[in-house]
Amino acid sequence: MWDNPRAINTLALVLTLVALSILLTAGVTYAVRSPRFAVRTVTVAGSLKNVNPQFVESIIRTEFRGTYFTLNLERSRAAIARAPWVKSATVRRQWPRSLEVRITEHDALARWNNSELMSIEGVVFNGTSTQLLPQLIGPAGTEKEVFEKYKLATQALARINHSIASMTLSPSFALSAQLTGGIILEFGHEQFEARLARLIEHSAQIASRTPVAVLRYDMRYGKGIAVAFADTGYTTAAPTKNTKTANGTSR
């Protein structure tokens, strides 16, 4: 081999390329880890009304470890996305030593189970709010069901100038609601849309024909509505005092 110039030249070339490759790798490794490429500035973009900037800043200080090249963007993004009120977050590099964090907030629709909030998309999220929001209550896993029924009821009740203060799905899955004026609505376990339509059709007529305020509409009847009145002295042809009902069995 040593008396073969071509083989010697080839070996020398290979060794040279290997050496250059090692030097290049070492140089790149040093460069990407060098303090010269440490992230210097982080810009938070987005119209933030409820996300706490100090909380986001604390996440940035904790999670944004590494240089411009070595920072784990997905881990940093996921950490920010878990912050209260954050609907989505993106993290992008901006040459040479900056990052842009863009945050989109949830739009709150209601409170959920006294401990969380629900967005206009029906997503339950962490956060606190001073807004006057309706209260939605239900067993774990029923968020979507309560959300959909709340939307239907809100749209229907708006036609008779009523709005919902709270809606509850009980542990036995019976649905009820309270209007902002205090009136209680009992929907029961089934036929929600039909019972809601019956209420919309007859409630204004019922209220207009009675001299006292209504306390409760009970739609858990096959062919009518039971009505409880505020004045205990007011009586009608009904199965119990101060209650008016159509024939049927409550369910």
XYZ file of N, CA, C and O in Angstrom, residues 116-218:
412
model
N -64.504 26.418 36.942
C -63.843 26.657 35.667
C -64.728 27.549 34.795
O -65.835 27.919 35.187
N -64.223 27.849 33.621
C -64.983 28.632 32.658
C -65.230 27.806 31.408
O -64.513 26.841 31.132
N -66.251 28.191 30.645
C -66.559 27.525 29.381
C -66.537 28.562 28.269
O -67.086 29.651 28.414
N -65.881 28.206 27.158
C -65.748 29.140 26.049
C -66.978 29.100 25.153
O -67.860 28.241 25.300
N -67.015 30.017 24.187
C -68.133 30.062 23.238
C -68.123 28.853 22.312
O -69.102 28.609 21.607
N -67.035 28.082 22.306
C -66.989 26.831 21.545
C -67.354 25.630 22.405
O -67.331 24.496 21.937
N -67.674 25.863 23.688
C -68.021 24.755 24.581
C -66.823 24.085 25.206
O -66.939 22.988 25.752
N -65.659 24.727 25.161
C -64.437 24.180 25.738
C -64.299 24.674 27.173
O -64.387 25.881 27.431
N -64.070 23.752 28.101
C -63.862 24.116 29.499
C -62.385 24.449 29.696
O -61.501 23.719 29.268
N -62.109 25.574 30.372
C -60.721 25.988 30.565
C -60.546 26.639 31.930
O -61.518 27.050 32.577
N -59.295 26.734 32.354
C -58.975 27.365 33.636
C -58.933 28.877 33.476
O -58.461 29.388 32.465
N -59.388 29.559 34.492
C -59.339 31.010 34.464
C -60.302 31.592 35.474
O -61.219 30.911 35.951
N -60.068 32.840 35.814
C -60.980 33.570 36.691
C -61.497 34.786 35.943
O -60.833 35.306 35.039
N -62.687 35.228 36.304
C -63.287 36.354 35.608
C -64.213 37.114 36.549
O -64.875 36.512 37.404
N -64.256 38.422 36.365
C -65.194 39.253 37.120
C -66.465 39.520 36.317
O -67.350 40.235 36.781
N -66.558 38.949 35.120
C -67.743 39.144 34.292
C -68.963 38.478 34.923
O -68.848 37.469 35.628
N -70.121 39.036 34.650
C -71.372 38.420 35.077
C -71.738 37.367 34.042
O -72.297 37.677 32.986
N -71.415 36.120 34.332
C -71.603 35.024 33.377
C -72.638 34.039 33.907
O -72.741 33.824 35.121
N -73.408 33.407 33.021
C -74.326 32.353 33.467
C -73.552 31.177 34.043
O -72.391 30.952 33.688
N -74.199 30.432 34.903
C -73.583 29.279 35.552
C -74.138 27.997 34.940
O -75.350 27.778 34.938
N -73.258 27.151 34.418
C -73.650 25.851 33.883
C -73.078 24.774 34.792
O -71.905 24.819 35.166
N -73.924 23.811 35.143
C -73.539 22.774 36.104
C -73.929 21.414 35.534
O -75.020 21.243 34.985
N -73.044 20.442 35.694
C -73.358 19.103 35.234
C -72.291 18.115 35.661
O -71.177 18.501 36.031
N -72.605 16.821 35.608
C -71.608 15.802 35.946
C -70.425 15.851 34.984
O -70.534 16.354 33.860
N -69.295 15.328 35.428
C -68.105 15.285 34.583
C -68.418 14.546 33.284
O -69.084 13.508 33.276
N -67.954 15.106 32.180
C -68.171 14.498 30.883
C -69.425 14.955 30.162
O -69.668 14.558 29.028
N -70.226 15.826 30.809
C -71.476 16.290 30.185
C -71.362 17.727 29.677
O -72.364 18.361 29.373
N -70.130 18.234 29.591
C -69.930 19.629 29.182
C -70.593 19.939 27.847
O -71.293 20.944 27.703
N -70.376 19.087 26.854
C -70.912 19.336 25.510
C -72.432 19.290 25.509
O -73.093 20.092 24.846
N -73.005 18.332 26.245
C -74.468 18.211 26.295
C -75.090 19.460 26.918
O -76.053 20.026 26.368
N -74.562 19.907 28.048
C -75.109 21.093 28.702
C -74.899 22.320 27.817
O -75.788 23.175 27.693
N -73.743 22.413 27.189
C -73.439 23.536 26.299
C -74.436 23.620 25.160
O -74.981 24.704 24.863
N -74.718 22.498 24.495
C -75.641 22.499 23.360
C -77.054 22.860 23.800
O -77.755 23.622 23.113
N -77.493 22.342 24.935
C -78.847 22.653 25.405
C -78.946 24.100 25.869
O -79.986 24.749 25.683
N -77.881 24.602 26.443
C -77.870 26.014 26.832
C -78.001 26.908 25.606
O -78.757 27.885 25.610
N -77.284 26.592 24.545
C -77.368 27.383 23.314
C -78.775 27.361 22.740
O -79.311 28.410 22.345
N -79.375 26.174 22.668
C -80.734 26.073 22.130
C -81.715 26.880 22.980
O -82.559 27.615 22.455
N -81.619 26.734 24.293
C -82.540 27.426 25.186
C -82.340 28.939 25.114
O -83.304 29.710 25.126
N -81.094 29.379 25.023
C -80.812 30.818 24.950
C -81.433 31.437 23.710
O -82.057 32.503 23.763
N -81.262 30.768 22.570
C -81.815 31.281 21.319
C -83.340 31.320 21.369
O -83.974 32.286 20.914
N -83.953 30.263 21.924
C -85.409 30.199 21.975
C -85.976 31.225 22.959
O -86.946 31.930 22.648
N -85.377 31.319 24.131
C -85.900 32.219 25.161
C -85.745 33.685 24.785
O -86.513 34.539 25.257
N -84.777 33.984 23.937
C -84.601 35.372 23.490
C -85.838 35.867 22.752
O -86.134 37.073 22.752
N -86.586 34.950 22.154
C -87.785 35.351 21.416
C -88.899 35.828 22.337
O -89.817 36.521 21.891
N -88.838 35.439 23.613
C -89.849 35.899 24.568
C -89.187 36.766 25.652
O -89.693 36.883 26.768
N -88.035 37.344 25.304
C -87.339 38.314 26.158
C -86.913 37.745 27.505
O -87.026 38.404 28.545
N -86.409 36.524 27.498
C -85.866 35.910 28.703
C -84.433 35.472 28.437
O -84.057 35.181 27.296
N -83.646 35.410 29.492
C -82.278 34.906 29.389
C -81.989 34.000 30.580
O -82.647 34.078 31.621
N -80.989 33.136 30.430
C -80.697 32.115 31.436
C -79.610 32.598 32.388
O -78.543 33.043 31.968
N -79.887 32.489 33.690
C -78.877 32.778 34.707
C -78.077 31.528 35.052
O -76.874 31.596 35.307
N -78.738 30.371 35.041
C -78.041 29.115 35.326
C -78.792 27.956 34.688
O -80.007 28.018 34.496
N -78.043 26.909 34.375
C -78.633 25.678 33.849
C -77.928 24.513 34.526
O -76.696 24.498 34.630
N -78.716 23.542 34.994
C -78.160 22.434 35.767
C -78.626 21.099 35.207
O -79.827 20.888 34.993
N -77.666 20.216 34.981
C -77.956 18.826 34.669
C -77.608 18.029 35.922
O -76.442 17.959 36.324
N -78.626 17.458 36.565
C -78.429 16.812 37.860
C -77.662 15.498 37.708
O -77.493 14.990 36.596
N -77.187 14.918 38.823
C -76.521 13.606 38.747
C -77.392 12.530 38.122
O -76.887 11.548 37.581
N -78.725 12.710 38.190
C -79.641 11.747 37.546
C -79.991 12.189 36.122
O -80.863 11.618 35.487
N -79.313 13.266 35.635
C -79.452 13.776 34.269
C -80.810 14.417 33.981
O -81.318 14.373 32.872
N -81.412 15.001 35.023
C -82.609 15.826 34.838
C -82.150 17.268 34.629
O -81.291 17.767 35.360
N -82.750 17.929 33.648
C -82.311 19.279 33.290
C -83.257 20.332 33.849
O -84.478 20.199 33.761
N -82.671 21.387 34.424
C -83.456 22.527 34.899
C -82.670 23.793 34.630
O -81.470 23.754 34.339
N -83.361 24.918 34.714
C -82.695 26.200 34.485
C -83.375 27.266 35.322
O -84.530 27.123 35.744
N -82.636 28.355 35.566
C -83.208 29.523 36.228
C -82.973 30.732 35.337
O -81.868 30.967 34.866
N -84.033 31.491 35.105
C -83.921 32.688 34.289
C -83.359 33.846 35.111
O -83.359 33.804 36.344
N -82.896 34.876 34.431
C -82.325 36.024 35.143
C -83.353 36.712 36.033
O -82.996 37.366 37.006
N -84.624 36.563 35.709
C -85.668 37.136 36.556
C -86.043 36.264 37.730
O -86.877 36.649 38.550
N -85.448 35.072 37.840
C -85.689 34.189 38.976
C -86.605 33.017 38.687
O -86.730 32.109 39.511
N -87.286 33.000 37.545
C -88.216 31.915 37.226
C -87.435 30.617 37.012
O -86.405 30.592 36.338
N -87.953 29.529 37.579
C -87.342 28.209 37.442
C -88.015 27.456 36.289
O -89.241 27.475 36.162
N -87.221 26.789 35.476
C -87.719 25.942 34.388
C -87.320 24.501 34.663
O -86.146 24.218 34.890
N -88.293 23.614 34.647
C -88.023 22.187 34.851
C -88.268 21.448 33.533
O -89.389 21.377 33.048
N -87.181 20.891 32.967
C -87.301 20.167 31.693
C -87.321 18.654 31.870
O -87.799 17.936 30.990
N -86.772 18.158 32.970
C -86.764 16.727 33.192
C -85.688 16.002 32.408
O -84.664 16.575 32.036
N -85.949 14.716 32.124
C -84.935 13.844 31.538
C -85.012 13.715 30.021
O -84.049 13.243 29.413
N -86.122 14.081 29.421
C -86.289 13.750 28.001
C -87.078 14.838 27.272
O -87.569 15.793 27.881
N -87.135 14.697 25.950
C -87.926 15.583 25.082
C -87.608 17.058 25.320
O -88.509 17.906 25.351
N -86.335 17.362 25.466
C -85.951 18.728 25.794
C -86.437 19.727 24.757
O -87.043 20.750 25.093
N -86.193 19.463 23.494
C -86.551 20.436 22.457
C -88.059 20.620 22.357
O -88.553 21.741 22.181
N -88.800 19.532 22.487
C -90.259 19.630 22.431
C -90.794 20.414 23.623
O -91.709 21.248 23.484
N -90.243 20.173 24.790
C -90.702 20.875 25.990
C -90.301 22.346 25.948
O -91.051 23.215 26.404
N -89.146 22.625 25.395
C -88.723 24.014 25.228
C -89.660 24.739 24.274
O -90.085 25.877 24.536
N -90.029 24.090 23.183
C -90.949 24.701 22.221
C -92.315 24.954 22.853
O -92.956 25.991 22.602
N -92.766 24.031 23.701
C -94.045 24.209 24.391
C -93.998 25.417 25.321
O -94.940 26.208 25.407
N -92.883 25.565 26.020
C -92.719 26.714 26.905
C -92.769 28.019 26.120
O -93.455 28.967 26.514
N -92.054 28.089 25.023
C -92.011 29.311 24.215
C -93.402 29.641 23.679
O -93.810 30.807 23.629
N -94.144 28.617 23.321
C -95.469 28.833 22.742
C -96.473 29.349 23.771
O -97.314 30.195 23.437
N -96.371 28.892 25.025
C -97.453 29.165 25.976
C -97.089 30.079 27.144
O -97.998 30.602 27.797
N -95.804 30.295 27.417
C -95.445 31.013 28.647
C -95.953 32.460 28.647
O -96.444 32.960 29.678
N -95.817 33.148 27.523
C -96.274 34.546 27.471
C -97.785 34.617 27.693
O -98.287 35.505 28.401
N -98.520 33.676 27.121
C -99.968 33.649 27.282
C -100.347 33.359 28.733
O -101.252 33.992 29.296
N -99.614 32.419 29.350
C -99.893 32.083 30.749
C -99.653 33.295 31.639
O -100.469 33.646 32.498
N -98.501 33.949 31.450
C -98.154 35.098 32.288
C -99.144 36.245 32.118
O -99.481 36.944 33.083
N -99.632 36.431 30.887
C -100.546 37.552 30.628
C -101.924 37.324 31.236
O -102.668 38.278 31.467
N -102.274 36.080 31.488
C -103.604 35.774 32.001
C -103.660 35.653 33.514
O -104.732 35.388 34.068
N -102.528 35.795 34.189
C -102.510 35.637 35.640
C -102.137 36.956 36.303
O -101.282 37.690 35.801
N -102.732 37.259 37.435
C -102.472 38.538 38.108
C -101.223 38.524 38.985
O -100.866 39.559 39.552
N -100.559 37.381 39.148
C -99.383 37.298 40.022
C -98.199 36.754 39.228
O -98.351 36.156 38.154
N -97.018 36.974 39.788
C -95.790 36.548 39.107
C -95.643 35.034 39.121
O -96.075 34.345 40.051
N -95.014 34.522 38.075
C -94.756 33.085 37.959
C -93.435 32.760 38.643
O -92.425 33.455 38.477
N -93.430 31.681 39.436
C -92.196 31.200 40.059
C -91.550 30.071 39.266
O -90.336 29.987 39.196
N -92.370 29.196 38.699
C -91.825 27.995 38.070
C -92.710 27.526 36.928
O -93.930 27.536 37.029
N -92.045 27.139 35.845
C -92.713 26.416 34.760
C -92.173 24.987 34.776
O -90.965 24.776 34.676
N -93.069 24.029 34.874
C -92.669 22.623 34.916
C -93.185 21.939 33.654
O -94.386 21.746 33.480
